[in-house]
Coordinates of C-alpha atoms in Angstrom, one line a residue:
M11 CA -13.5 15.5 4.2
N12 CA -14.6 11.5 3.7
V13 CA -14.1 9.6 6.1
L14 CA -10.7 7.4 3.8
E15 CA -9.0 11.3 4.6
Q16 CA -10.4 11.7 8.1
W17 CA -8.9 8.1 9.1
T18 CA -5.7 8.9 6.6
A19 CA -5.2 11.9 8.4
R20 CA -6.2 10.5 12.2
V21 CA -3.7 7.5 11.4
C22 CA -1.2 10.1 10.3
A23 CA -1.1 11.8 13.5
E24 CA -0.9 8.8 15.9
L25 CA 1.8 7.3 14.0
G26 CA 3.9 10.8 13.5
V27 CA 3.6 10.3 9.7
D28 CA 3.9 13.2 7.7
P29 CA 0.7 12.8 5.0
A30 CA 2.5 14.3 2.4
L31 CA 4.5 11.2 1.9
L32 CA 1.8 9.6 1.7
D33 CA 0.8 9.0 -1.8
R34 CA -3.6 7.0 -0.5
D35 CA -4.1 6.7 -4.2
A36 CA -1.2 4.9 -5.3
V37 CA -0.7 2.6 -2.1
L38 CA -4.9 1.6 -3.0
D39 CA -3.9 0.5 -6.2
M40 CA -1.2 -1.2 -5.1
T41 CA -3.2 -3.7 -3.0
K42 CA -6.0 -3.6 -5.5
D43 CA -4.0 -5.0 -7.7
V44 CA -2.7 -7.3 -5.3
A45 CA -5.5 -8.2 -3.9
H46 CA -7.3 -9.6 -7.3
G47 CA -4.0 -10.2 -9.4
V48 CA -2.6 -13.0 -5.7
A49 CA -4.9 -13.3 -2.8
R50 CA -7.5 -10.9 -0.7
P51 CA -5.3 -11.5 2.3
A52 CA -2.5 -11.0 0.6
A53 CA -3.4 -7.2 -0.3
P54 CA -2.4 -5.7 4.2
L55 CA -0.5 -7.8 4.1
T56 CA 2.0 -6.4 1.4
A57 CA 1.4 -3.0 2.5
Y58 CA 2.8 -3.8 5.3
L59 CA 5.3 -5.2 4.1
L60 CA 5.8 -2.2 2.1
G61 CA 5.9 0.0 5.1
L62 CA 8.5 -2.0 7.2
A63 CA 10.6 -2.1 4.0
Q64 CA 10.2 2.0 3.5
G65 CA 10.5 2.5 7.4
A66 CA 14.1 0.3 7.1
G67 CA 14.6 2.3 4.1
T68 CA 15.0 -1.2 1.6
A69 CA 12.4 -0.6 -0.3
P70 CA 13.2 1.1 -3.9
P71 CA 11.9 4.2 -5.0
D72 CA 9.5 2.5 -7.6
A73 CA 8.7 -0.2 -4.7
L74 CA 4.4 0.3 -5.5
A75 CA 4.9 -0.2 -8.9
R76 CA 7.0 -3.2 -8.9
I77 CA 4.8 -4.8 -6.3
S78 CA 2.0 -3.9 -8.6
A79 CA 3.6 -5.8 -11.8
L80 CA 4.4 -8.6 -9.3
A81 CA 0.8 -8.8 -8.6
E82 CA -0.2 -8.9 -12.3
A83 CA 1.8 -11.4 -13.5
W84 CA 2.0 -13.9 -10.9
P85 CA 0.0 -16.3 -12.2
E86 CA 2.3 -16.5 -14.8
E87 CA 5.7 -17.2 -12.2

């Protein structure tokens, strides 16, 4: 198990989150898209906002893809 896997497992345990609910690679890809397409500090902020939306039950099922698409189109908007 690498450090990222260990950290993820530890944080999930601390927060009472089922690790099976996390698509770690998709989240990392989304934050990469935001960091490169918008601004680096926007990546953790966006991940937090996504978590809030998912926790509140308001995030659409394709939220990660939609956020990545927004980030990729950001300079054009």
